[in-house]
Short mmCIF file of C-alpha atoms in Angstrom, two decimals:
data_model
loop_
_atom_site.label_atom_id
_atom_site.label_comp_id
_atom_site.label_asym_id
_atom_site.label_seq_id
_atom_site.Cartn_x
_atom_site.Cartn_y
_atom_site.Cartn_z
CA UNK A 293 3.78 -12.32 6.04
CA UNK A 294 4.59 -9.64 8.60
CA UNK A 295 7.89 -9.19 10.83
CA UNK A 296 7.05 -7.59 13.96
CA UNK A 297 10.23 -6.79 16.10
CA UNK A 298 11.78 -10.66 17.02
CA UNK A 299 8.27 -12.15 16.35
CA UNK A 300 6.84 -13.28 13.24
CA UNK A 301 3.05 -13.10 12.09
CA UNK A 302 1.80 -15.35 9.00
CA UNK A 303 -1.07 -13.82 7.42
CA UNK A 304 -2.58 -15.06 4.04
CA UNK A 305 -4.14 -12.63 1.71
CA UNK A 306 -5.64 -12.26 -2.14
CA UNK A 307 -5.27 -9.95 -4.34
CA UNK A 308 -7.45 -9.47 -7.45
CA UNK A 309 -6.76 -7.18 -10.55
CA UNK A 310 -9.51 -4.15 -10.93
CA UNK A 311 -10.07 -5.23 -14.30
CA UNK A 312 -12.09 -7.89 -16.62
CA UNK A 313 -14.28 -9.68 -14.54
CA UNK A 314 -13.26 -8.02 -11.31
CA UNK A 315 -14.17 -4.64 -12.66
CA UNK A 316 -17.63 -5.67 -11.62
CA UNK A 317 -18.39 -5.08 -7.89
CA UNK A 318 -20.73 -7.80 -7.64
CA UNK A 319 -18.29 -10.38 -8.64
CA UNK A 320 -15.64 -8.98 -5.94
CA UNK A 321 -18.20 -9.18 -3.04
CA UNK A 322 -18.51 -12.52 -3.79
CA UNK A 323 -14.84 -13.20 -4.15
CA UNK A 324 -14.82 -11.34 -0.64
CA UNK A 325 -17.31 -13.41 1.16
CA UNK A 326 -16.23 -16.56 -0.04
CA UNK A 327 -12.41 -15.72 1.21
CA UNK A 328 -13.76 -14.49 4.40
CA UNK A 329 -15.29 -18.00 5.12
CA UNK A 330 -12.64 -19.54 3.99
CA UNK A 331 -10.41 -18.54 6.39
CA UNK A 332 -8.31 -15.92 4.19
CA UNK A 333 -6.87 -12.88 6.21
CA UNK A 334 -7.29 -9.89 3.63
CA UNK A 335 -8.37 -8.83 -0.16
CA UNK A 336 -6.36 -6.68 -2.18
CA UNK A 337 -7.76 -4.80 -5.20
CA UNK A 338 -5.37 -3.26 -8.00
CA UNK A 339 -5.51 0.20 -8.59
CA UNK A 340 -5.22 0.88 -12.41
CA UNK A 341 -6.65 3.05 -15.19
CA UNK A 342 -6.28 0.94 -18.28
CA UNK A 343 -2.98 -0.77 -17.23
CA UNK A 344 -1.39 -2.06 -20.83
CA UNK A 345 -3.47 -0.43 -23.32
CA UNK A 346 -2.55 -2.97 -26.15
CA UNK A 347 -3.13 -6.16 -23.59
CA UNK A 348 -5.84 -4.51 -22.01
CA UNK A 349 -7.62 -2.78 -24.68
CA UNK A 350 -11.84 -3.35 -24.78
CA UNK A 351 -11.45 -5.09 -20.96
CA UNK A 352 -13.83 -3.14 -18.61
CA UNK A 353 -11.94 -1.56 -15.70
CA UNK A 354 -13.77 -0.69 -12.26
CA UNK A 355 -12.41 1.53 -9.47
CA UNK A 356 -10.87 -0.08 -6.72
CA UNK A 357 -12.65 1.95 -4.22
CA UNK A 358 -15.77 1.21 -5.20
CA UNK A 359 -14.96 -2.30 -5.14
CA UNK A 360 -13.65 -2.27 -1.96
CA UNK A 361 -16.62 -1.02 -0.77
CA UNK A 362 -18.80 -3.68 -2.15
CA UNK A 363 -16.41 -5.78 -0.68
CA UNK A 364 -16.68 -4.37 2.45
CA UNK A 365 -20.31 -4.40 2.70
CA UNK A 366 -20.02 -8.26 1.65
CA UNK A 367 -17.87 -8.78 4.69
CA UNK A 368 -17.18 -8.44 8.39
CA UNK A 369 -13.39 -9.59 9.63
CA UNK A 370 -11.34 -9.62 6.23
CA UNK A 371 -9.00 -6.62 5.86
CA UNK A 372 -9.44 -4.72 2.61
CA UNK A 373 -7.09 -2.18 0.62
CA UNK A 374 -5.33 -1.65 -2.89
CA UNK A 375 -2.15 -3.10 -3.85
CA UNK A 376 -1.06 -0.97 -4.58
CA UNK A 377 -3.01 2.56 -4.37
CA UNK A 378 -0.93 5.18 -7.14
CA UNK A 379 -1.11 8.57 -4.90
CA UNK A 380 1.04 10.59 -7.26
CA UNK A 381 -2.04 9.88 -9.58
CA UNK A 382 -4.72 11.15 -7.05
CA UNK A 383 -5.37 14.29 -5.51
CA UNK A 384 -4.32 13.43 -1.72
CA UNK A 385 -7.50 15.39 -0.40
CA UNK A 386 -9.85 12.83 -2.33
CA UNK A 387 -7.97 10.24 -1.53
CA UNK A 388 -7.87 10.59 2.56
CA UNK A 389 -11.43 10.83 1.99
CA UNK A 390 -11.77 7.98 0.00
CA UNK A 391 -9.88 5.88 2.56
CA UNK A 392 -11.17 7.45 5.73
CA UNK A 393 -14.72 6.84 4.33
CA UNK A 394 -13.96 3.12 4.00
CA UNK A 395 -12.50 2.33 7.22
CA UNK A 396 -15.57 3.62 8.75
CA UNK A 397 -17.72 1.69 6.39
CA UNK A 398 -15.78 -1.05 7.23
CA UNK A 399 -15.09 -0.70 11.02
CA UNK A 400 -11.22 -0.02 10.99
CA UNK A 401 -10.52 -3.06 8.55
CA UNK A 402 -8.55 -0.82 6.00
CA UNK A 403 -4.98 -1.77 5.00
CA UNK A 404 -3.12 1.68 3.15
CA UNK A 405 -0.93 0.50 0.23
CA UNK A 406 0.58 2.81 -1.70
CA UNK A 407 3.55 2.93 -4.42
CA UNK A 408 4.13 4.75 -7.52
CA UNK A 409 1.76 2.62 -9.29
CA UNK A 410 2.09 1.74 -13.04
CA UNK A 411 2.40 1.05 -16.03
CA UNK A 412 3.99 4.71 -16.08
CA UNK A 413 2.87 4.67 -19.93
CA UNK A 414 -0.76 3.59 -19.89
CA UNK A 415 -2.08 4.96 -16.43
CA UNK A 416 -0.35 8.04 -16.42
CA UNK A 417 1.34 9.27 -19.62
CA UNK A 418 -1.97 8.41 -21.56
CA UNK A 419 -3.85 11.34 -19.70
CA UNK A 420 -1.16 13.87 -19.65
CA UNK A 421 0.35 13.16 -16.66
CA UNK A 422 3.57 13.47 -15.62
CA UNK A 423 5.76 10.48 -16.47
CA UNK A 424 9.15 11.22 -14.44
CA UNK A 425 9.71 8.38 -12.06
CA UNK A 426 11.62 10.86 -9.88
CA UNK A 427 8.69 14.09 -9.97
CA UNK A 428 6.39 11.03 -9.27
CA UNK A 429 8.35 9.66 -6.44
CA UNK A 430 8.71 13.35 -4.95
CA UNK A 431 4.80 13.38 -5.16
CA UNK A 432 4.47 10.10 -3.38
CA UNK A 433 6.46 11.20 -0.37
CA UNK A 434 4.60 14.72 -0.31
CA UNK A 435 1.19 12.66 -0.74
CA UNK A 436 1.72 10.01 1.97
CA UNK A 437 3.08 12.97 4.79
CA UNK A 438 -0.12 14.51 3.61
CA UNK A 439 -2.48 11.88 3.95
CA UNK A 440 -1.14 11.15 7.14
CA UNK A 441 -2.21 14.47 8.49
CA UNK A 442 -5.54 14.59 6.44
CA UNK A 443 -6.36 11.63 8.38
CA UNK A 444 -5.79 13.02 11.79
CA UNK A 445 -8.89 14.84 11.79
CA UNK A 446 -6.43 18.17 12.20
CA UNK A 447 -6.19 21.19 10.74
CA UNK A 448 -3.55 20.82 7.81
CA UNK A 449 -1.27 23.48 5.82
CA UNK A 450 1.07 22.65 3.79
CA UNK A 451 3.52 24.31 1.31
CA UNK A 452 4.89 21.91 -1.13
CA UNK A 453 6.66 21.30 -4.57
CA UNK A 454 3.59 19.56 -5.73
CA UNK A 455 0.72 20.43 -3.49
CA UNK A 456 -0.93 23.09 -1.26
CA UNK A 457 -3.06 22.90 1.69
CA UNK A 458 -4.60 25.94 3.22
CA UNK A 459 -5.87 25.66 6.53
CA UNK A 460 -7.85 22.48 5.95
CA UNK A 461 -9.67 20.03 8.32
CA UNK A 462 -11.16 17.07 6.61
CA UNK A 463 -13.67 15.11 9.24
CA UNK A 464 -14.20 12.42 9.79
CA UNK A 465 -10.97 10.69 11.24
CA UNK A 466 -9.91 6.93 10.17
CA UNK A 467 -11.57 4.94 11.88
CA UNK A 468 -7.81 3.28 12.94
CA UNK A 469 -6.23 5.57 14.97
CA UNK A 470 -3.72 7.21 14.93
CA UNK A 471 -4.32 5.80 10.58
CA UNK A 472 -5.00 2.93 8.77
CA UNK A 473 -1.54 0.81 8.34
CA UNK A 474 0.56 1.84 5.71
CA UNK A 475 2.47 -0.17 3.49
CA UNK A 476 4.92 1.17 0.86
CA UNK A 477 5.50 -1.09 -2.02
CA UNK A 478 7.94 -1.62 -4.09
CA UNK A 479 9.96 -4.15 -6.52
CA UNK A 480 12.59 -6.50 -5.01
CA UNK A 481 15.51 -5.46 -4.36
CA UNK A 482 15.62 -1.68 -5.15
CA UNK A 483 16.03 0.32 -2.08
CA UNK A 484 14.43 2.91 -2.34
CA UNK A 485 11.13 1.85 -1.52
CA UNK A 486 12.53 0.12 1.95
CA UNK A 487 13.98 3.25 2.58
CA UNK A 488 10.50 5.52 2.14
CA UNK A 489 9.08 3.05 5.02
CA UNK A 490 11.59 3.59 7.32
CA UNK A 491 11.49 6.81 8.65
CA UNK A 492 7.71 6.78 8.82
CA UNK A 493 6.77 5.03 12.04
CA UNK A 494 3.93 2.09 12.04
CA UNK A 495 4.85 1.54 8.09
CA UNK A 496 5.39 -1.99 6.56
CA UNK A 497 7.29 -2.24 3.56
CA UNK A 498 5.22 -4.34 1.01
CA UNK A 499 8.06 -5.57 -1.78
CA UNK A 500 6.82 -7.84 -4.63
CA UNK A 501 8.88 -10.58 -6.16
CA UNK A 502 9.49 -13.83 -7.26
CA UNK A 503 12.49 -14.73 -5.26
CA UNK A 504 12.59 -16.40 -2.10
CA UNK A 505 11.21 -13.62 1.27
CA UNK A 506 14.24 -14.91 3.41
CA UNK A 507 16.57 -12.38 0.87
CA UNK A 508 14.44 -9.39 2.88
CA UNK A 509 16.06 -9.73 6.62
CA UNK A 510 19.68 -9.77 4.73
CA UNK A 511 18.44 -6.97 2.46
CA UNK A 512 17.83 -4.97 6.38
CA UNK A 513 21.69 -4.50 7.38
CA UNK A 514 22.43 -3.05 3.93
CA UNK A 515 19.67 -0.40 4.19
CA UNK A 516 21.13 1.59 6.89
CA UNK A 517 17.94 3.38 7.70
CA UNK A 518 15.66 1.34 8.58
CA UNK A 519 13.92 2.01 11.19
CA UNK A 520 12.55 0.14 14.71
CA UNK A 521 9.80 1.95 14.51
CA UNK A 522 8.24 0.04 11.12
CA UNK A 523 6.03 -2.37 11.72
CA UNK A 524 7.54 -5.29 9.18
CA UNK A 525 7.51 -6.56 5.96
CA UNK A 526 5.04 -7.95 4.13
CA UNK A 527 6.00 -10.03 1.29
CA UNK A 528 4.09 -10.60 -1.94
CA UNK A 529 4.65 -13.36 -4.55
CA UNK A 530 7.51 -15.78 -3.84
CA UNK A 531 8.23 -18.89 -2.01
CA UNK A 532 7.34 -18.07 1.92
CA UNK A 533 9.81 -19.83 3.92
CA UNK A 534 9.15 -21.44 7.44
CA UNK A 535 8.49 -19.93 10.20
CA UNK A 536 11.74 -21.40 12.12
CA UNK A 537 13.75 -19.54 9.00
CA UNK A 538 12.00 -16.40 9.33
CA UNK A 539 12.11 -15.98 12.99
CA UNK A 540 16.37 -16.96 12.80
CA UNK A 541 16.45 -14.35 10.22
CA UNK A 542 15.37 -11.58 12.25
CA UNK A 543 17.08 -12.28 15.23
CA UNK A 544 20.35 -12.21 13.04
CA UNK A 545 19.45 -8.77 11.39
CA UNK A 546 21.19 -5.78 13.32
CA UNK A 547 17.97 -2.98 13.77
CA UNK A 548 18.48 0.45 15.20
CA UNK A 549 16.55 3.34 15.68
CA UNK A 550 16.18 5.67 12.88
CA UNK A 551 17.84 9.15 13.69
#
């Protein structure tokens, strides 16, 4: 479900795990197809390594762009991305390709969600990488104001804590101009996630849950920054409430313009 300014927008999507049988690309382009005709809006992918090595141990894993592509291939109106895509695990370069290469493939149907990604144990500690929430938060805000500009189509450099660019142009563009949408996930309630969409215009916040998506609009006046600019919320796992709630809400929740 999406909030857009005093106006809501129900959309229905899926989201499938990159792992067991959906590590196979065949088996997602039919789970693609089949939710296309069916009326679904959008397929997610997950976007792990090996996830919980003890659960997951001997389960095949497959990579989510890859699927997405087969997915993409097996479709023509249903919106793909990952849910949600771990950028302080990927080199930012690769990824903007990986993305802007998709939306093309897929005519401008790629979504952009991104988080911190986890387990921080088993898909990043396992290889050596670093397992600080707070460096990996720091490289998810440096990543997403890079990919941003990677997919511009302009020349990029950049002088960062985690990452340097030196006079760079990756071609081609996204498809989606001026980028795919971007949605920031993050766990119901913390903040901080909320707060990473706001400043960045276009961006949904994408919170996951199991409590009911009318706490979002109240969660809005106590995060002081967000921003008119974001496109809205889109909730995963939870009741959804009625439209009539969602839209009375809104209108209650005080916005302003981020500074």
């Amino acid at each position: 479900m999406v909030i857009r300014a005093h106006h809501v927008f129900v959309r229905f999507s899926i989201n499938i795990p990159n792992f067991g049988d959906f590590a196979d690309p065949a088996t997602v382009a039919k789970v693609a197809a089949a939710s296309e005709q069916a009326g679904w809006d959008a397929l997610f992918v997950w976007d792990h390594v090996v996830h919980d090595k003890d659960e997951r141990r001997g389960q095949p894993f497959g990579d989510p762009w890859m699927l997405l592509t087969a997915a993409a291939l097996a479709t023509s109106r249903l919106r793909l991305g990952t849910l949600v895509a771990a950028v302080a695990r990927r080199r930012p370069e690769q990824l903007a390709r990986q993305v802007a290469t998709l939306d093309s493939l897929s005519g401008g149907r790629v979504i952009f969600s991104a988080g911190l990604g986890g387990p921080i144990d088993g898909d990043f500690a396992s290889f050596g990488e670093p397992a600080d929430p707070v460096v990996l938060a720091e490289r998810l805000d440096e990543g997403l104001d890079l990919l941003q500009r990677y997919w511009s189509g302009e020349p990029v450099n950049h002088r960062g804590r985690h990452y340097y660019v030196d006079d760079v142009t990756l071609l081609p563009a996204s498809v989606q101009r001026p980028r795919p949408p971007v949605w920031i996930g993050g766990v119901w309630p913390h903040r901080r996630p909320m707060r990473r969409a706001a400043p960045r215009a276009g961006t949904a916040w994408s919170p996951c849950s199991r409590r009911r998506a009318t706490d979002i609009p109240r969660a809005l006046t106590r995060c002081g920054n967000w921003s008119a600019t974001s496109t809205g919320i889109a909730w995963i796992g939870g009741p959804i409430p009625s439209r009539s709630s969602w839209a009375a809400s809104v209108r209650a929740t005080p916005r302003r313009r981020a500074t």
